[in-house]
Every structure is written in structure tokens, then in C-alpha cells.
CSV table of C-alpha atoms in Angstrom, one decimal:
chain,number,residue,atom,x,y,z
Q,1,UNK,CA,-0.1,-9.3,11.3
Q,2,UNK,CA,-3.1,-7.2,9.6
Q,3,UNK,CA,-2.4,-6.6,6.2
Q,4,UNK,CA,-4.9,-4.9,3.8
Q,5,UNK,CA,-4.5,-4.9,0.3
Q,6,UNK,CA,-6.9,-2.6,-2.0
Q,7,UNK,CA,-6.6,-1.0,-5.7
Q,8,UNK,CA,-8.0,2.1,-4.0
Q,9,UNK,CA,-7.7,2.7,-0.4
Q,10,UNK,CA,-9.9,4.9,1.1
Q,11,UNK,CA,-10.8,6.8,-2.3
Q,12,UNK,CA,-13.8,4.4,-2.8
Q,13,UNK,CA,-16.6,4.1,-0.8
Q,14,UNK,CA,-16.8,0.1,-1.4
Q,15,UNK,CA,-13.4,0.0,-0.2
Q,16,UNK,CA,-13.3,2.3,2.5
Q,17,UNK,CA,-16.6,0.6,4.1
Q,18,UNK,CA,-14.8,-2.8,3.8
Q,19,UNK,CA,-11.3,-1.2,5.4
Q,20,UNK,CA,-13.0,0.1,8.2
Q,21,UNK,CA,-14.8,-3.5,8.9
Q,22,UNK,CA,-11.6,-5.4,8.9
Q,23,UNK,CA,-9.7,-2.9,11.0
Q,24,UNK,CA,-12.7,-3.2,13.5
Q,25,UNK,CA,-11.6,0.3,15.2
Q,26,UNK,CA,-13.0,3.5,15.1
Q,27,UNK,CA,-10.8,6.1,13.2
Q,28,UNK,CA,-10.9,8.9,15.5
Q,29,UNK,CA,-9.0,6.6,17.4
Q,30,UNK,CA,-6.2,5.5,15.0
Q,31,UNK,CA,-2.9,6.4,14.4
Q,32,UNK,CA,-1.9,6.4,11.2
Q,33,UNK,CA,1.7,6.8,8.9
Q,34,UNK,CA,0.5,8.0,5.7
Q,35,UNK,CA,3.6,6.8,3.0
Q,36,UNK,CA,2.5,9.4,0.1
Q,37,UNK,CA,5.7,9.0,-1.7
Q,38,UNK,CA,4.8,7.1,-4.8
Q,39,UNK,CA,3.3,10.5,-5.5
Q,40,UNK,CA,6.1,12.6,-4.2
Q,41,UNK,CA,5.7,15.3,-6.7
Q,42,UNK,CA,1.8,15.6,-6.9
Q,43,UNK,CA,0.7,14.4,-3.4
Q,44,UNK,CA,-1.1,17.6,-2.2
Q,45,UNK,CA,-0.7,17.3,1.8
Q,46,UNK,CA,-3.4,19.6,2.6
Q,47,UNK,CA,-6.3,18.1,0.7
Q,48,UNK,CA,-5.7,14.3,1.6
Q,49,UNK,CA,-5.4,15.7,5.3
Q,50,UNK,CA,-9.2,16.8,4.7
Q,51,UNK,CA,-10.4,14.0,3.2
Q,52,UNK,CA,-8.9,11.9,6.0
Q,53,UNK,CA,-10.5,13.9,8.7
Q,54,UNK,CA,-13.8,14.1,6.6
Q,55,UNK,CA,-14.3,10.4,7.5
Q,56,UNK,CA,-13.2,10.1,10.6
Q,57,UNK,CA,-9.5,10.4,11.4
Q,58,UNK,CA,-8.3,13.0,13.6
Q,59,UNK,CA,-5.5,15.5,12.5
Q,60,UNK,CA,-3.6,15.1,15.5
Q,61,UNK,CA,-3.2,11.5,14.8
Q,62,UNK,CA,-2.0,11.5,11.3
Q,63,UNK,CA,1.8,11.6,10.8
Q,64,UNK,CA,3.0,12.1,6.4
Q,65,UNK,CA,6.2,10.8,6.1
Q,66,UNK,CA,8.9,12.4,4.2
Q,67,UNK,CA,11.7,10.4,2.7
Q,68,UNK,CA,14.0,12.8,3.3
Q,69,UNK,CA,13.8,12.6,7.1
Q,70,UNK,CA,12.8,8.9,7.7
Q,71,UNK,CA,14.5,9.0,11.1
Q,72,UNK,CA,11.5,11.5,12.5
Q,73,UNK,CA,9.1,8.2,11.6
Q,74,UNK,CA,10.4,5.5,13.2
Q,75,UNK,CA,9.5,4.2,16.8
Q,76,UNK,CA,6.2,6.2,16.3
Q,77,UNK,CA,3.4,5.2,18.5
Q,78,UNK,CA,1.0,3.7,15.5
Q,79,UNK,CA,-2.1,1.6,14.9
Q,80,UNK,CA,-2.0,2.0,10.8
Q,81,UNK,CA,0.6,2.4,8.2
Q,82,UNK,CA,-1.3,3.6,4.8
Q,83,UNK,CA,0.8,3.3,2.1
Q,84,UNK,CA,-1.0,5.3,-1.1
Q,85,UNK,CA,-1.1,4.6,-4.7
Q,86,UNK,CA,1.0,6.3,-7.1
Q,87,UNK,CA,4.3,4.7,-9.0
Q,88,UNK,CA,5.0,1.9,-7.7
Q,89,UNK,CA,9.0,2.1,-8.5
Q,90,UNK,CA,9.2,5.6,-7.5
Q,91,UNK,CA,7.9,4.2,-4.5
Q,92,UNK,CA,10.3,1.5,-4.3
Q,93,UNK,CA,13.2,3.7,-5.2
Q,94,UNK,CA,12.3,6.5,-2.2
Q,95,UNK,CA,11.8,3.6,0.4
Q,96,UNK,CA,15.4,2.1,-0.8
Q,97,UNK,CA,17.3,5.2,-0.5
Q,98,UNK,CA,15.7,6.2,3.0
Q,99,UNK,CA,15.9,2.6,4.3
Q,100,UNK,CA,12.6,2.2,5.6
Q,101,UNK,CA,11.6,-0.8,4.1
Q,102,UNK,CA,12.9,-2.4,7.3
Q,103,UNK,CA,10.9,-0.3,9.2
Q,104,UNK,CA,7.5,-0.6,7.8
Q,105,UNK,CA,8.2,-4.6,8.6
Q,106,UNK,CA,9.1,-3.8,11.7
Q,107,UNK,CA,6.0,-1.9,12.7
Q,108,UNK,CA,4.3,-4.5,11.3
Q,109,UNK,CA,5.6,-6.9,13.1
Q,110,UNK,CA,5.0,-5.5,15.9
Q,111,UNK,CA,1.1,-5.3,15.4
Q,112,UNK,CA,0.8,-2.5,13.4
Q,113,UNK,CA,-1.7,-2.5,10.6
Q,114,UNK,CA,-0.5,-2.2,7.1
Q,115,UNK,CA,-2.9,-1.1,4.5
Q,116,UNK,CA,-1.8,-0.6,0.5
Q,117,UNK,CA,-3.4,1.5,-2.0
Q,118,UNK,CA,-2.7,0.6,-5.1
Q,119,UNK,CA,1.3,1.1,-5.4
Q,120,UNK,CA,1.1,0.5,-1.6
Q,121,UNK,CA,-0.7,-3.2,-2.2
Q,122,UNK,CA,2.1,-4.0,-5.0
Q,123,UNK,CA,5.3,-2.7,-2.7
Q,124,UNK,CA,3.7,-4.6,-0.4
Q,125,UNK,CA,4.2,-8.4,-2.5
Q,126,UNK,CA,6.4,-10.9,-3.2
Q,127,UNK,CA,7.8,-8.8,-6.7
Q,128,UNK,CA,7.4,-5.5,-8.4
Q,129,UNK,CA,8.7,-6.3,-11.7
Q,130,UNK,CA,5.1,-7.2,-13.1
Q,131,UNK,CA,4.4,-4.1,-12.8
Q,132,UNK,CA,6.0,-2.5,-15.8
Q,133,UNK,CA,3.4,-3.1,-17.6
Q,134,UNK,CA,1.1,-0.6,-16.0
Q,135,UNK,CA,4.2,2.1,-14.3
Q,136,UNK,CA,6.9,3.8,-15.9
Q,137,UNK,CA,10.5,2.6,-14.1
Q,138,UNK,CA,11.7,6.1,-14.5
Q,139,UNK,CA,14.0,5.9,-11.7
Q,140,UNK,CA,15.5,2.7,-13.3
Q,141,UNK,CA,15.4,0.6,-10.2
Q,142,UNK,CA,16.9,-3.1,-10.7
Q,143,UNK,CA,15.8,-4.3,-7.2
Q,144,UNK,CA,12.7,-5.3,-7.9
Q,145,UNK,CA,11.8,-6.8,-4.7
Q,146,UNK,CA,8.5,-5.8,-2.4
Q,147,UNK,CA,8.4,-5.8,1.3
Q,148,UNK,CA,7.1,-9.8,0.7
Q,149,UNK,CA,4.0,-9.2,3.3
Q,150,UNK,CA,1.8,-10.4,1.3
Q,151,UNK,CA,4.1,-13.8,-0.6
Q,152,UNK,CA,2.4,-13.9,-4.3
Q,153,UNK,CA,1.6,-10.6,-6.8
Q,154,UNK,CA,-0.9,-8.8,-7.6
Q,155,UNK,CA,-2.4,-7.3,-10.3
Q,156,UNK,CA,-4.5,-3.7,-9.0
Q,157,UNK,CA,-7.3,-2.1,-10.8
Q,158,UNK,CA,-8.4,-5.8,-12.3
Q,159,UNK,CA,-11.2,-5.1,-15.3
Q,160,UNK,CA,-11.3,-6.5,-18.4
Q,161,UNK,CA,-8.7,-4.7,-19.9
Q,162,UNK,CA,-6.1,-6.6,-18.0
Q,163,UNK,CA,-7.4,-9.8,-18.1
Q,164,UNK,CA,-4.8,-10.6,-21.3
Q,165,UNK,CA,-1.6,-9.4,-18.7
Q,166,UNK,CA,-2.9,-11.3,-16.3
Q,167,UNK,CA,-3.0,-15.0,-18.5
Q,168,UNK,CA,-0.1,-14.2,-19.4
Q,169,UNK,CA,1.3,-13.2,-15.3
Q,170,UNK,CA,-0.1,-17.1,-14.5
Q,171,UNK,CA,2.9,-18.3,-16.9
Q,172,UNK,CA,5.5,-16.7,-15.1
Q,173,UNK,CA,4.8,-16.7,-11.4
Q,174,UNK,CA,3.5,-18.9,-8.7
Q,175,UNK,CA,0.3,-17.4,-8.2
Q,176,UNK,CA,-1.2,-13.7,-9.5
Q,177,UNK,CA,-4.6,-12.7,-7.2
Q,178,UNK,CA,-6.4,-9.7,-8.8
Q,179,UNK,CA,-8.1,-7.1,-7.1
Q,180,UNK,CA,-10.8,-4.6,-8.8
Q,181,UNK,CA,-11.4,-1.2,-7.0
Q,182,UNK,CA,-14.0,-2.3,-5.0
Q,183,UNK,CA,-12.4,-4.8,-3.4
Q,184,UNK,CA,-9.6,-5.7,-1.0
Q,185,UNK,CA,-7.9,-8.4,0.0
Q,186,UNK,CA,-6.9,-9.1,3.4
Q,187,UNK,CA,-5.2,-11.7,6.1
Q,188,UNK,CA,-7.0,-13.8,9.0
Q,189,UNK,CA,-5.4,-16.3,11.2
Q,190,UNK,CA,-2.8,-16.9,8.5
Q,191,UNK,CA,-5.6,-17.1,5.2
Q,192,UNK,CA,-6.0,-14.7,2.7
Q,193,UNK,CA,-9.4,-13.3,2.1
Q,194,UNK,CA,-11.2,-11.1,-0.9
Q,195,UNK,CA,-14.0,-9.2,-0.4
């Protein structure tokens, strides 16, 4: 499995430089699920479609899911499944009611890359609940469950001003790993890495 956690995805240049070295392929010849829908009402299709092209990916390769028709997204021919930022329990609450959670671990288990922005890097843990102190649980979820790729939380956009959260996370859970928005966290040969 090649998971790739970030704050920021490809919206920072540190990040995106780092992404690209750990996937170790050439975008033009990736394809990639975007999962937008922890921005379902603001995600602007169009523009994110540019910027993906502008560094390197290829229109043609570049499926958006839409919640409301999951079954067009499953058995796709992928390489990467990009998971944006956004709210993390809208998020959540979107991938419950389309079921697809069980398909993103699927792909995944069957070599596909997954790579978290953000709300994409927190779905993507142990447990969601944590972050209430940073999203608004508007949709009231009680499941508070990630897709456990990653087995621990994490706390995105680390700086100083979470530092206090983040003390107080170590009391309650196992172990919290931070990540700022110039870094990213990833897996080799079953070890976690932060660079």
C-alpha cells in the first residue's frame, strides 16, 4: 500500500515536489480519482481541472467523483486516488451514504495510491472525532470512524497555534503525528515516514 498524507496536497509547492518523489511516476502518466466532496458545495471542477493539468496530469486521465453516482467510480482503471481537503465530516457523511468507503480500501488494496489533503489525510486515520476542534459536524455524523489506512490521528495544518490541541490529543489517544503544510507523511515497507 502507498499511502500519502499531507495538510495541503498539491496546493503547495513543498508538498507537491515531495508527492511527486514518493509516487516516483510521471503525472502525464497517472490515473487519478479526484474525491472533491468535502467541498461538495464550493469545489469549482473547472479550475482544479487546470491546475491539475498545469503540472502535469492529463485531462483524459482525471476522473471527479460524484457521490451521487458512486457506481460510475468503481472498478476504474487507476494509479492515484486524491482525496481533497475540505470538511472533514461532510466528507465522511458523503462517503457513508454512497458507500464507497469500501471502495477506496479496495482500490487501495489492490495497489492503488491513496493520497489525502487535508480532510482526505484525517478520513484517511484511525478516528475523526479530534477533529471537531478545527470542522463544524454540521451533518451531525455519530460514526466517527476513518478508513483506518493510516492506524493513529493526525492533526493537519500543525503551527503553533495548535500545539495546546495537540498536548492535550496525547492524553486521549495512542499516538497523534502532526503534519505542517509543507510536509507529508508517508508509508515504506510497512514504516511511516515525515518529510
Amino acid at each position: 500500500m502507498k499511502i500519502i498524507l499531507t495538510s495541503s496536497g498539491f496546493e503547495n509547492i513543498e508538498s507537491l515536489c515531495k508527492i511527486k518523489k514518493v509516487l516516483n511516476k510521471s503525472f502525464d502518466r497517472i490515473k487519478m480519482l479526484v474525491i472533491p466532496i468535502a467541498r461538495k458545495y464550493e469545489y469549482k471542477k473547472k479550475k482544479y481541472l487546470d491546475d491539475y493539468i498545469s503540472i502535469g496530469f492529463k485531462e483524459e486521465n482525471i476522473y471527479f467523483f460524484n457521490d451521487e453516482e458512486p457506481e460510475k467510480y468503481r472498478n476504474l482503471n487507476l494509479d492515484l486516488i486524491y482525496v481533497c481537503g475540505g470538511n472533514t465530516f461532510l466528507l465522511k457523511d458523503c462517503l457513508n451514504k454512497s458507500d464507497f468507503e469500501k471502495d477506496i480500501i479496495e482500490y487501495v488494496n489492490n495497489g492503488v495510491a491513496y493520497l489525502g489533503a487535508s480532510a482526505g489525510t484525517h478520513i484517511a486515520t484511525k478516528s475523526i472525532e479530534h477533529v471537531k476542534y478545527f470542522d463544524d459536524n454540521e451533518v451531525n455524523i455519530r460514526d466517527f470512524n476513518g478508513l483506518n489506512l493510516y492506524p493513529w490521528i493526525v492533526i493537519c495544518h500543525y503551527n503553533d497555534t495548535r500545539k495546546k490541541i495537540y498536548e492535550e490529543l496525547k492524553t486521549k489517544y495512542d499516538k497523534v503525528e502532526t503534519i505542517s503544510d509543507n510536509e507529508i507523511l508517508y508509508n515504506k515497507n510497512n514504516e511511516w515516514i515525515k518529510i
